[in-house]
Amino acid sequence: MPRFANTLWPALLSVSALAAAESHTLVAPEWIEKNRRDPHLVLLDARPEAEYLEGHVPGALVINAYDNLVDTTPQGERAFQAWLTETLGKAGLGPKDVIVVYDNKLGMRAARAYWMLCYAGQPTVFLLEGGMEAWRRKNRPVETAAAAPRAATRYHLRPEKQYIATERQVAASLKDGRTIILDVRTHAEYEGQGGVADCARQGRIPGAVWIEWTEWLSPDGTTFAGFEKLGTLLIGKGILPNKQIIVYCHRGARAAMVWAVLDDLGYPKVRNYIGSWHEWAGRPELPAEKQ
């Protein structure tokens, strides 16, 4: 369940109203141990394969949802859906599975995989709070040998299109006062003074509000930020549940984490611009601004 129900959204203005709620996105290592015997429990390690082979949660499978750059044109989205269908089918996933994705901490690689699974229509997906570091810290068992693969399935994709923003949708919303475009990159990236070298341009989407993605997490990067801090961020920037929120970063990974936080809070209209600045910068006809 979301952290607060629809009828309580106005209570966002009272930060203390968030404190009694529980996450429906995060599970702890103890939860995995408790549900170990569930035949539908699937653990997905989103880290690079080399790190996976250095030690992973027993039985976990590798998933690489990080290196696939998504083009959000109609053709690009169809290609993305085809890639997802093939990738999730090869992983042996199905609608009855209960999936937990993890990273070293609560990282962007896991968040990107989590968002993709939600977009694909997978009914039950979680993030492991604290990731592999929390698993080791609690002296849980670790394996280095690759887990036996699951039998491949014919994955039936059910795209949750309300979770994705396309470049057309972003462009159409630039002057829409009902929409907030949220940039979660570093401040240097937001100002156009620094950024990833493979982008065609540096800068930001015009009118974007900036809150760096790390601000949405605890100081140690293992869980979501505390309720008081989140409430202050949201209220201060006018990011309220009656708005359409479009989150972006460089390639939709940091944005996926913020999408997960807002979804966990019960925001009903949040989209991840998965093409993000990498796509936007590569289209010279799209406007950009910088400091």
PDB file of C-alpha atoms in Angstrom:
ATOM      1  CA  MET A   1       0.000   0.000   0.000  1.00  0.00           C
ATOM      2  CA  PRO A   2       1.183   3.573  -0.585  1.00  0.00           C
ATOM      3  CA  ARG A   3       2.514   5.421   2.427  1.00  0.00           C
ATOM      4  CA  PHE A   4      -0.595   7.561   2.590  1.00  0.00           C
ATOM      5  CA  ALA A   5      -4.013   7.034   1.050  1.00  0.00           C
ATOM      6  CA  ASN A   6      -5.669   9.358  -1.455  1.00  0.00           C
ATOM      7  CA  THR A   7      -7.783  10.973   1.224  1.00  0.00           C
ATOM      8  CA  LEU A   8      -4.644  11.922   3.174  1.00  0.00           C
ATOM      9  CA  TRP A   9      -2.784  13.707   0.379  1.00  0.00           C
ATOM     10  CA  PRO A  10      -3.599  17.158   1.790  1.00  0.00           C
ATOM     11  CA  ALA A  11      -1.830  16.035   4.943  1.00  0.00           C
ATOM     12  CA  LEU A  12       1.446  16.259   3.011  1.00  0.00           C
ATOM     13  CA  LEU A  13       1.408  19.841   4.212  1.00  0.00           C
ATOM     14  CA  SER A  14       1.825  18.435   7.695  1.00  0.00           C
ATOM     15  CA  VAL A  15       5.150  16.616   7.554  1.00  0.00           C
ATOM     16  CA  SER A  16       4.427  14.647  10.702  1.00  0.00           C
ATOM     17  CA  ALA A  17       1.554  12.875   8.915  1.00  0.00           C
ATOM     18  CA  LEU A  18       4.102  10.852   6.924  1.00  0.00           C
ATOM     19  CA  ALA A  19       5.898   9.436   9.926  1.00  0.00           C
ATOM     20  CA  ALA A  20       3.505   6.596  10.750  1.00  0.00           C
ATOM     21  CA  ALA A  21       3.445   5.075   7.263  1.00  0.00           C
ATOM     22  CA  GLU A  22       5.414   2.088   5.947  1.00  0.00           C
ATOM     23  CA  SER A  23       7.140   1.488   2.630  1.00  0.00           C
ATOM     24  CA  HIS A  24       5.564  -0.831   0.067  1.00  0.00           C
ATOM     25  CA  THR A  25       8.729  -0.708  -2.082  1.00  0.00           C
ATOM     26  CA  LEU A  26      11.553  -1.739   0.260  1.00  0.00           C
ATOM     27  CA  VAL A  27      12.162  -5.071   1.973  1.00  0.00           C
ATOM     28  CA  ALA A  28      14.917  -5.914   4.447  1.00  0.00           C
ATOM     29  CA  PRO A  29      17.292  -8.915   4.405  1.00  0.00           C
ATOM     30  CA  GLU A  30      15.157 -10.498   7.134  1.00  0.00           C
ATOM     31  CA  TRP A  31      12.168 -10.446   4.775  1.00  0.00           C
ATOM     32  CA  ILE A  32      14.122 -12.475   2.208  1.00  0.00           C
ATOM     33  CA  GLU A  33      15.149 -15.033   4.818  1.00  0.00           C
ATOM     34  CA  LYS A  34      11.553 -15.319   6.015  1.00  0.00           C
ATOM     35  CA  ASN A  35      10.261 -15.931   2.475  1.00  0.00           C
ATOM     36  CA  ARG A  36      13.126 -18.122   1.245  1.00  0.00           C
ATOM     37  CA  ARG A  37      10.922 -21.180   0.673  1.00  0.00           C
ATOM     38  CA  ASP A  38       8.480 -19.357  -1.588  1.00  0.00           C
ATOM     39  CA  PRO A  39       8.995 -20.987  -5.031  1.00  0.00           C
ATOM     40  CA  HIS A  40       7.998 -17.729  -6.703  1.00  0.00           C
ATOM     41  CA  LEU A  41      10.619 -15.616  -4.925  1.00  0.00           C
ATOM     42  CA  VAL A  42      13.184 -14.347  -7.452  1.00  0.00           C
ATOM     43  CA  LEU A  43      16.251 -12.317  -6.480  1.00  0.00           C
ATOM     44  CA  LEU A  44      17.838 -10.150  -9.156  1.00  0.00           C
ATOM     45  CA  ASP A  45      21.337  -8.707  -8.746  1.00  0.00           C
ATOM     46  CA  ALA A  46      21.583  -5.482 -10.755  1.00  0.00           C
ATOM     47  CA  ARG A  47      25.310  -4.942 -10.232  1.00  0.00           C
ATOM     48  CA  PRO A  48      27.972  -5.580 -12.895  1.00  0.00           C
ATOM     49  CA  GLU A  49      28.546  -9.308 -13.384  1.00  0.00           C
ATOM     50  CA  ALA A  50      32.115  -9.089 -12.039  1.00  0.00           C
ATOM     51  CA  GLU A  51      30.777  -7.810  -8.704  1.00  0.00           C
ATOM     52  CA  TYR A  52      28.075 -10.489  -8.711  1.00  0.00           C
ATOM     53  CA  LEU A  53      30.740 -13.205  -9.041  1.00  0.00           C
ATOM     54  CA  GLU A  54      32.685 -11.732  -6.121  1.00  0.00           C
ATOM     55  CA  GLY A  55      29.728 -12.517  -3.881  1.00  0.00           C
ATOM     56  CA  HIS A  56      25.951 -12.378  -4.107  1.00  0.00           C
ATOM     57  CA  VAL A  57      22.805 -13.387  -2.268  1.00  0.00           C
ATOM     58  CA  PRO A  58      22.418 -17.174  -2.710  1.00  0.00           C
ATOM     59  CA  GLY A  59      20.219 -18.007  -5.676  1.00  0.00           C
ATOM     60  CA  ALA A  60      20.250 -14.477  -7.097  1.00  0.00           C
ATOM     61  CA  LEU A  61      20.345 -14.034 -10.867  1.00  0.00           C
ATOM     62  CA  VAL A  62      22.120 -11.250 -12.746  1.00  0.00           C
ATOM     63  CA  ILE A  63      20.016  -8.658 -14.546  1.00  0.00           C
ATOM     64  CA  ASN A  64      21.562  -5.908 -16.654  1.00  0.00           C
ATOM     65  CA  ALA A  65      18.939  -3.209 -17.075  1.00  0.00           C
ATOM     66  CA  TYR A  66      21.514  -0.432 -16.960  1.00  0.00           C
ATOM     67  CA  ASP A  67      23.285  -0.514 -20.317  1.00  0.00           C
ATOM     68  CA  ASN A  68      20.204  -0.385 -22.538  1.00  0.00           C
ATOM     69  CA  LEU A  69      19.731   3.216 -23.729  1.00  0.00           C
ATOM     70  CA  VAL A  70      16.048   3.860 -24.377  1.00  0.00           C
ATOM     71  CA  ASP A  71      14.775   5.941 -27.292  1.00  0.00           C
ATOM     72  CA  THR A  72      11.271   7.169 -26.469  1.00  0.00           C
ATOM     73  CA  THR A  73      10.067   7.774 -30.008  1.00  0.00           C
ATOM     74  CA  PRO A  74       7.177   5.447 -30.931  1.00  0.00           C
ATOM     75  CA  GLN A  75       9.609   3.144 -32.747  1.00  0.00           C
ATOM     76  CA  GLY A  76      12.056   3.343 -29.860  1.00  0.00           C
ATOM     77  CA  GLU A  77       9.439   2.468 -27.275  1.00  0.00           C
ATOM     78  CA  ARG A  78       8.380  -0.547 -29.324  1.00  0.00           C
ATOM     79  CA  ALA A  79      12.015  -1.647 -29.505  1.00  0.00           C
ATOM     80  CA  PHE A  80      12.316  -1.169 -25.741  1.00  0.00           C
ATOM     81  CA  GLN A  81       9.231  -3.313 -25.174  1.00  0.00           C
ATOM     82  CA  ALA A  82      10.648  -6.030 -27.431  1.00  0.00           C
ATOM     83  CA  TRP A  83      13.949  -5.947 -25.539  1.00  0.00           C
ATOM     84  CA  LEU A  84      12.139  -6.171 -22.197  1.00  0.00           C
ATOM     85  CA  THR A  85      10.033  -9.107 -23.375  1.00  0.00           C
ATOM     86  CA  GLU A  86      13.127 -10.986 -24.513  1.00  0.00           C
ATOM     87  CA  THR A  87      15.229 -10.103 -21.441  1.00  0.00           C
ATOM     88  CA  LEU A  88      12.584 -10.962 -18.852  1.00  0.00           C
ATOM     89  CA  GLY A  89      11.629 -14.122 -20.709  1.00  0.00           C
ATOM     90  CA  LYS A  90      15.260 -15.294 -20.792  1.00  0.00           C
ATOM     91  CA  ALA A  91      15.391 -14.653 -17.038  1.00  0.00           C
ATOM     92  CA  GLY A  92      12.486 -17.064 -16.628  1.00  0.00           C
ATOM     93  CA  LEU A  93      10.130 -14.530 -15.077  1.00  0.00           C
ATOM     94  CA  GLY A  94       6.361 -14.791 -14.896  1.00  0.00           C
ATOM     95  CA  PRO A  95       3.365 -12.974 -13.398  1.00  0.00           C
ATOM     96  CA  LYS A  96       3.313 -15.054 -10.202  1.00  0.00           C
ATOM     97  CA  ASP A  97       6.894 -14.214  -9.284  1.00  0.00           C
ATOM     98  CA  VAL A  98       7.764 -12.052  -6.287  1.00  0.00           C
ATOM     99  CA  ILE A  99      10.871 -10.157  -7.365  1.00  0.00           C
ATOM    100  CA  VAL A 100      13.471  -8.419  -5.210  1.00  0.00           C
ATOM    101  CA  VAL A 101      16.108  -6.339  -7.003  1.00  0.00           C
ATOM    102  CA  TYR A 102      19.292  -5.227  -5.282  1.00  0.00           C
ATOM    103  CA  ASP A 103      22.482  -3.222  -5.743  1.00  0.00           C
ATOM    104  CA  ASN A 104      25.483  -2.598  -3.477  1.00  0.00           C
ATOM    105  CA  LYS A 105      23.382  -0.133  -1.464  1.00  0.00           C
ATOM    106  CA  LEU A 106      20.135   1.350  -2.715  1.00  0.00           C
ATOM    107  CA  GLY A 107      21.676   2.204  -6.053  1.00  0.00           C
ATOM    108  CA  MET A 108      20.575   3.530  -9.419  1.00  0.00           C
ATOM    109  CA  ARG A 109      21.248   0.233 -11.224  1.00  0.00           C
ATOM    110  CA  ALA A 110      18.692  -1.552  -9.052  1.00  0.00           C
ATOM    111  CA  ALA A 111      16.286   1.379  -9.360  1.00  0.00           C
ATOM    112  CA  ARG A 112      16.431   1.273 -13.163  1.00  0.00           C
ATOM    113  CA  ALA A 113      15.699  -2.463 -13.148  1.00  0.00           C
ATOM    114  CA  TYR A 114      12.907  -1.942 -10.615  1.00  0.00           C
ATOM    115  CA  TRP A 115      11.279   0.735 -12.774  1.00  0.00           C
ATOM    116  CA  MET A 116      11.562  -1.432 -15.890  1.00  0.00           C
ATOM    117  CA  LEU A 117       9.861  -4.344 -14.125  1.00  0.00           C
ATOM    118  CA  CYS A 118       7.067  -2.042 -12.950  1.00  0.00           C
ATOM    119  CA  TYR A 119       6.690  -0.660 -16.480  1.00  0.00           C
ATOM    120  CA  ALA A 120       6.578  -4.212 -17.837  1.00  0.00           C
ATOM    121  CA  GLY A 121       3.532  -4.884 -15.662  1.00  0.00           C
ATOM    122  CA  GLN A 122       5.236  -7.240 -13.218  1.00  0.00           C
ATOM    123  CA  PRO A 123       2.760  -7.331 -10.295  1.00  0.00           C
ATOM    124  CA  THR A 124       5.072  -7.738  -7.297  1.00  0.00           C
ATOM    125  CA  VAL A 125       8.500  -6.080  -7.239  1.00  0.00           C
ATOM    126  CA  PHE A 126      10.608  -4.809  -4.345  1.00  0.00           C
ATOM    127  CA  LEU A 127      13.992  -3.178  -3.753  1.00  0.00           C
ATOM    128  CA  LEU A 128      16.328  -4.634  -1.124  1.00  0.00           C
ATOM    129  CA  GLU A 129      16.881  -1.982   1.524  1.00  0.00           C
ATOM    130  CA  GLY A 130      20.606  -1.530   2.082  1.00  0.00           C
ATOM    131  CA  GLY A 131      21.460  -3.843  -0.794  1.00  0.00           C
ATOM    132  CA  MET A 132      24.379  -6.258  -0.709  1.00  0.00           C
ATOM    133  CA  GLU A 133      26.134  -4.210   1.957  1.00  0.00           C
ATOM    134  CA  ALA A 134      23.239  -4.701   4.373  1.00  0.00           C
ATOM    135  CA  TRP A 135      23.118  -8.402   3.518  1.00  0.00           C
ATOM    136  CA  ARG A 136      26.811  -8.813   4.388  1.00  0.00           C
ATOM    137  CA  ARG A 137      26.570  -6.581   7.456  1.00  0.00           C
ATOM    138  CA  LYS A 138      23.906  -8.870   8.894  1.00  0.00           C
ATOM    139  CA  ASN A 139      26.137 -11.912   8.282  1.00  0.00           C
ATOM    140  CA  ARG A 140      23.784 -13.508   5.772  1.00  0.00           C
ATOM    141  CA  PRO A 141      25.190 -16.281   3.549  1.00  0.00           C
ATOM    142  CA  VAL A 142      27.010 -15.273   0.355  1.00  0.00           C
ATOM    143  CA  GLU A 143      27.748 -17.293  -2.785  1.00  0.00           C
ATOM    144  CA  THR A 144      30.288 -16.705  -5.551  1.00  0.00           C
ATOM    145  CA  ALA A 145      29.192 -19.359  -8.071  1.00  0.00           C
ATOM    146  CA  ALA A 146      26.566 -18.243 -10.571  1.00  0.00           C
ATOM    147  CA  ALA A 147      23.082 -19.443  -9.689  1.00  0.00           C
ATOM    148  CA  ALA A 148      21.418 -22.031 -11.889  1.00  0.00           C
ATOM    149  CA  PRO A 149      19.300 -20.243 -14.502  1.00  0.00           C
ATOM    150  CA  ARG A 150      15.530 -20.543 -14.479  1.00  0.00           C
ATOM    151  CA  ALA A 151      13.773 -22.073 -17.454  1.00  0.00           C
ATOM    152  CA  ALA A 152      12.996 -19.424 -20.046  1.00  0.00           C
ATOM    153  CA  THR A 153       9.409 -18.249 -20.354  1.00  0.00           C
ATOM    154  CA  ARG A 154       7.294 -16.572 -23.005  1.00  0.00           C
ATOM    155  CA  TYR A 155       7.030 -13.325 -21.109  1.00  0.00           C
ATOM    156  CA  HIS A 156       3.757 -11.471 -21.548  1.00  0.00           C
ATOM    157  CA  LEU A 157       4.487  -7.757 -21.369  1.00  0.00           C
ATOM    158  CA  ARG A 158       1.687  -5.550 -20.063  1.00  0.00           C
ATOM    159  CA  PRO A 159       3.178  -2.047 -20.439  1.00  0.00           C
ATOM    160  CA  GLU A 160       2.167   0.406 -17.732  1.00  0.00           C
ATOM    161  CA  LYS A 161       2.406   3.395 -20.045  1.00  0.00           C
ATOM    162  CA  GLN A 162       1.477   5.824 -17.274  1.00  0.00           C
ATOM    163  CA  TYR A 163       4.940   5.200 -15.800  1.00  0.00           C
ATOM    164  CA  ILE A 164       6.913   6.436 -18.814  1.00  0.00           C
ATOM    165  CA  ALA A 165       7.354   9.905 -20.294  1.00  0.00           C
ATOM    166  CA  THR A 166       8.321  10.224 -23.939  1.00  0.00           C
ATOM    167  CA  GLU A 167      10.200  13.147 -25.434  1.00  0.00           C
ATOM    168  CA  ARG A 168       6.960  14.207 -27.152  1.00  0.00           C
ATOM    169  CA  GLN A 169       5.117  14.252 -23.831  1.00  0.00           C
ATOM    170  CA  VAL A 170       7.900  16.213 -22.165  1.00  0.00           C
ATOM    171  CA  ALA A 171       8.015  18.749 -24.992  1.00  0.00           C
ATOM    172  CA  ALA A 172       4.237  19.162 -24.867  1.00  0.00           C
ATOM    173  CA  SER A 173       4.304  19.792 -21.118  1.00  0.00           C
ATOM    174  CA  LEU A 174       6.882  22.613 -21.087  1.00  0.00           C
ATOM    175  CA  LYS A 175       4.268  25.330 -20.672  1.00  0.00           C
ATOM    176  CA  ASP A 176       1.760  23.236 -18.743  1.00  0.00           C
ATOM    177  CA  GLY A 177       1.420  24.603 -15.217  1.00  0.00           C
ATOM    178  CA  ARG A 178      -0.044  21.304 -14.074  1.00  0.00           C
ATOM    179  CA  THR A 179       3.239  19.489 -14.789  1.00  0.00           C
ATOM    180  CA  ILE A 180       6.529  19.621 -12.891  1.00  0.00           C
ATOM    181  CA  ILE A 181       9.660  18.528 -14.742  1.00  0.00           C
ATOM    182  CA  LEU A 182      12.094  17.339 -12.107  1.00  0.00           C
ATOM    183  CA  ASP A 183      15.840  17.206 -12.810  1.00  0.00           C
ATOM    184  CA  VAL A 184      17.660  14.931 -10.340  1.00  0.00           C
ATOM    185  CA  ARG A 185      21.205  15.159 -11.751  1.00  0.00           C
ATOM    186  CA  THR A 186      24.073  16.957 -10.060  1.00  0.00           C
ATOM    187  CA  HIS A 187      23.904  20.748  -9.833  1.00  0.00           C
ATOM    188  CA  ALA A 188      26.741  21.060 -12.354  1.00  0.00           C
ATOM    189  CA  GLU A 189      24.785  18.968 -14.840  1.00  0.00           C
ATOM    190  CA  TYR A 190      21.640  20.995 -14.169  1.00  0.00           C
ATOM    191  CA  GLU A 191      23.500  24.263 -14.781  1.00  0.00           C
ATOM    192  CA  GLY A 192      25.104  22.932 -17.956  1.00  0.00           C
ATOM    193  CA  GLN A 193      28.574  23.385 -16.474  1.00  0.00           C
ATOM    194  CA  GLY A 194      29.368  19.692 -16.370  1.00  0.00           C
ATOM    195  CA  GLY A 195      27.895  16.427 -17.474  1.00  0.00           C
ATOM    196  CA  VAL A 196      28.413  13.175 -19.285  1.00  0.00           C
ATOM    197  CA  ALA A 197      30.686  13.590 -22.298  1.00  0.00           C
ATOM    198  CA  ASP A 198      28.578  11.433 -24.616  1.00  0.00           C
ATOM    199  CA  CYS A 199      25.706  13.940 -24.518  1.00  0.00           C
ATOM    200  CA  ALA A 200      25.387  16.134 -27.608  1.00  0.00           C
ATOM    201  CA  ARG A 201      24.694  19.225 -25.470  1.00  0.00           C
ATOM    202  CA  GLN A 202      24.993  20.292 -21.850  1.00  0.00           C
ATOM    203  CA  GLY A 203      22.182  22.035 -20.014  1.00  0.00           C
ATOM    204  CA  ARG A 204      18.680  21.229 -18.829  1.00  0.00           C
ATOM    205  CA  ILE A 205      15.104  20.971 -19.995  1.00  0.00           C
ATOM    206  CA  PRO A 206      13.618  24.497 -19.774  1.00  0.00           C
ATOM    207  CA  GLY A 207      11.776  25.211 -16.547  1.00  0.00           C
ATOM    208  CA  ALA A 208      12.980  22.066 -14.788  1.00  0.00           C
ATOM    209  CA  VAL A 209      13.001  22.015 -10.982  1.00  0.00           C
ATOM    210  CA  TRP A 210      16.214  20.656  -9.473  1.00  0.00           C
ATOM    211  CA  ILE A 211      16.625  18.283  -6.524  1.00  0.00           C
ATOM    212  CA  GLU A 212      19.636  15.963  -6.760  1.00  0.00           C
ATOM    213  CA  TRP A 213      18.706  12.291  -6.492  1.00  0.00           C
ATOM    214  CA  THR A 214      20.936  11.706  -3.451  1.00  0.00           C
ATOM    215  CA  GLU A 215      18.720  14.079  -1.466  1.00  0.00           C
ATOM    216  CA  TRP A 216      15.921  11.519  -1.722  1.00  0.00           C
ATOM    217  CA  LEU A 217      18.016   8.888   0.096  1.00  0.00           C
ATOM    218  CA  SER A 218      19.392   8.552   3.593  1.00  0.00           C
ATOM    219  CA  PRO A 219      22.910   9.988   4.119  1.00  0.00           C
ATOM    220  CA  ASP A 220      24.463   6.518   3.847  1.00  0.00           C
ATOM    221  CA  GLY A 221      22.538   5.703   0.651  1.00  0.00           C
ATOM    222  CA  THR A 222      20.899   2.574   2.050  1.00  0.00           C
ATOM    223  CA  THR A 223      17.239   3.590   2.253  1.00  0.00           C
ATOM    224  CA  PHE A 224      14.802   6.346   1.363  1.00  0.00           C
ATOM    225  CA  ALA A 225      15.244   9.672   3.107  1.00  0.00           C
ATOM    226  CA  GLY A 226      13.386  10.272   6.345  1.00  0.00           C
ATOM    227  CA  PHE A 227       9.814  11.470   6.227  1.00  0.00           C
ATOM    228  CA  GLU A 228      10.573  14.929   7.604  1.00  0.00           C
ATOM    229  CA  LYS A 229      13.271  15.608   5.018  1.00  0.00           C
ATOM    230  CA  LEU A 230      11.120  14.330   2.149  1.00  0.00           C
ATOM    231  CA  GLY A 231       8.172  16.414   3.270  1.00  0.00           C
ATOM    232  CA  THR A 232      10.322  19.532   3.416  1.00  0.00           C
ATOM    233  CA  LEU A 233      11.727  18.862  -0.080  1.00  0.00           C
ATOM    234  CA  LEU A 234       8.316  18.239  -1.592  1.00  0.00           C
ATOM    235  CA  ILE A 235       6.580  21.191  -0.018  1.00  0.00           C
ATOM    236  CA  GLY A 236       9.479  23.562  -0.720  1.00  0.00           C
ATOM    237  CA  LYS A 237       9.484  22.780  -4.441  1.00  0.00           C
ATOM    238  CA  GLY A 238       5.714  22.548  -4.838  1.00  0.00           C
ATOM    239  CA  ILE A 239       5.886  18.863  -5.740  1.00  0.00           C
ATOM    240  CA  LEU A 240       2.381  17.901  -4.680  1.00  0.00           C
ATOM    241  CA  PRO A 241       0.224  14.887  -5.564  1.00  0.00           C
ATOM    242  CA  ASN A 242      -2.190  16.892  -7.729  1.00  0.00           C
ATOM    243  CA  LYS A 243       0.646  17.623 -10.181  1.00  0.00           C
ATOM    244  CA  GLN A 244       1.926  15.490 -13.029  1.00  0.00           C
ATOM    245  CA  ILE A 245       5.581  14.810 -12.160  1.00  0.00           C
ATOM    246  CA  ILE A 246       8.104  13.945 -14.877  1.00  0.00           C
ATOM    247  CA  VAL A 247      11.511  12.915 -13.535  1.00  0.00           C
ATOM    248  CA  TYR A 248      14.690  12.825 -15.595  1.00  0.00           C
ATOM    249  CA  CYS A 249      18.470  12.512 -15.252  1.00  0.00           C
ATOM    250  CA  HIS A 250      21.075  11.399 -17.802  1.00  0.00           C
ATOM    251  CA  ARG A 251      19.644   8.036 -18.842  1.00  0.00           C
ATOM    252  CA  GLY A 252      16.730   7.413 -16.484  1.00  0.00           C
ATOM    253  CA  ALA A 253      18.527   5.519 -13.696  1.00  0.00           C
ATOM    254  CA  ARG A 254      18.794   8.216 -11.020  1.00  0.00           C
ATOM    255  CA  ALA A 255      15.330   9.308 -12.137  1.00  0.00           C
ATOM    256  CA  ALA A 256      14.067   5.767 -11.545  1.00  0.00           C
ATOM    257  CA  MET A 257      15.094   6.017  -7.900  1.00  0.00           C
ATOM    258  CA  VAL A 258      13.185   9.261  -7.411  1.00  0.00           C
ATOM    259  CA  TRP A 259      10.245   7.751  -9.307  1.00  0.00           C
ATOM    260  CA  ALA A 260      10.297   4.870  -6.814  1.00  0.00           C
ATOM    261  CA  VAL A 261      10.331   7.248  -3.825  1.00  0.00           C
ATOM    262  CA  LEU A 262       7.413   9.291  -5.153  1.00  0.00           C
ATOM    263  CA  ASP A 263       5.487   6.149  -6.043  1.00  0.00           C
ATOM    264  CA  ASP A 264       6.156   4.809  -2.557  1.00  0.00           C
ATOM    265  CA  LEU A 265       4.694   8.010  -1.137  1.00  0.00           C
ATOM    266  CA  GLY A 266       1.520   7.381  -3.099  1.00  0.00           C
ATOM    267  CA  TYR A 267       1.911  10.028  -5.795  1.00  0.00           C
ATOM    268  CA  PRO A 268      -0.526   8.991  -8.552  1.00  0.00           C
ATOM    269  CA  LYS A 269       0.975  10.797 -11.543  1.00  0.00           C
ATOM    270  CA  VAL A 270       4.718  10.207 -11.788  1.00  0.00           C
ATOM    271  CA  ARG A 271       6.534   9.396 -15.017  1.00  0.00           C
ATOM    272  CA  ASN A 272      10.173   8.537 -15.626  1.00  0.00           C
ATOM    273  CA  TYR A 273      11.538  10.213 -18.748  1.00  0.00           C
ATOM    274  CA  ILE A 274      13.679   7.151 -19.407  1.00  0.00           C
ATOM    275  CA  GLY A 275      15.322   8.707 -22.477  1.00  0.00           C
ATOM    276  CA  SER A 276      16.331  11.603 -20.201  1.00  0.00           C
ATOM    277  CA  TRP A 277      18.927  14.232 -21.021  1.00  0.00           C
ATOM    278  CA  HIS A 278      20.904  11.859 -23.252  1.00  0.00           C
ATOM    279  CA  GLU A 279      17.971  11.658 -25.648  1.00  0.00           C
ATOM    280  CA  TRP A 280      16.858  15.291 -25.265  1.00  0.00           C
ATOM    281  CA  ALA A 281      20.361  16.681 -25.866  1.00  0.00           C
ATOM    282  CA  GLY A 282      20.679  14.648 -29.037  1.00  0.00           C
ATOM    283  CA  ARG A 283      17.649  16.307 -30.627  1.00  0.00           C
ATOM    284  CA  PRO A 284      18.764  19.839 -31.612  1.00  0.00           C
ATOM    285  CA  GLU A 285      15.184  20.882 -32.336  1.00  0.00           C
ATOM    286  CA  LEU A 286      14.318  20.508 -28.635  1.00  0.00           C
ATOM    287  CA  PRO A 287      14.923  23.575 -26.433  1.00  0.00           C
ATOM    288  CA  ALA A 288      17.512  23.672 -23.667  1.00  0.00           C
ATOM    289  CA  GLU A 289      18.753  26.188 -21.142  1.00  0.00           C
ATOM    290  CA  LYS A 290      21.800  26.585 -18.918  1.00  0.00           C
ATOM    291  CA  GLN A 291      23.249  29.047 -16.429  1.00  0.00           C
TER     292      GLN A 291
END
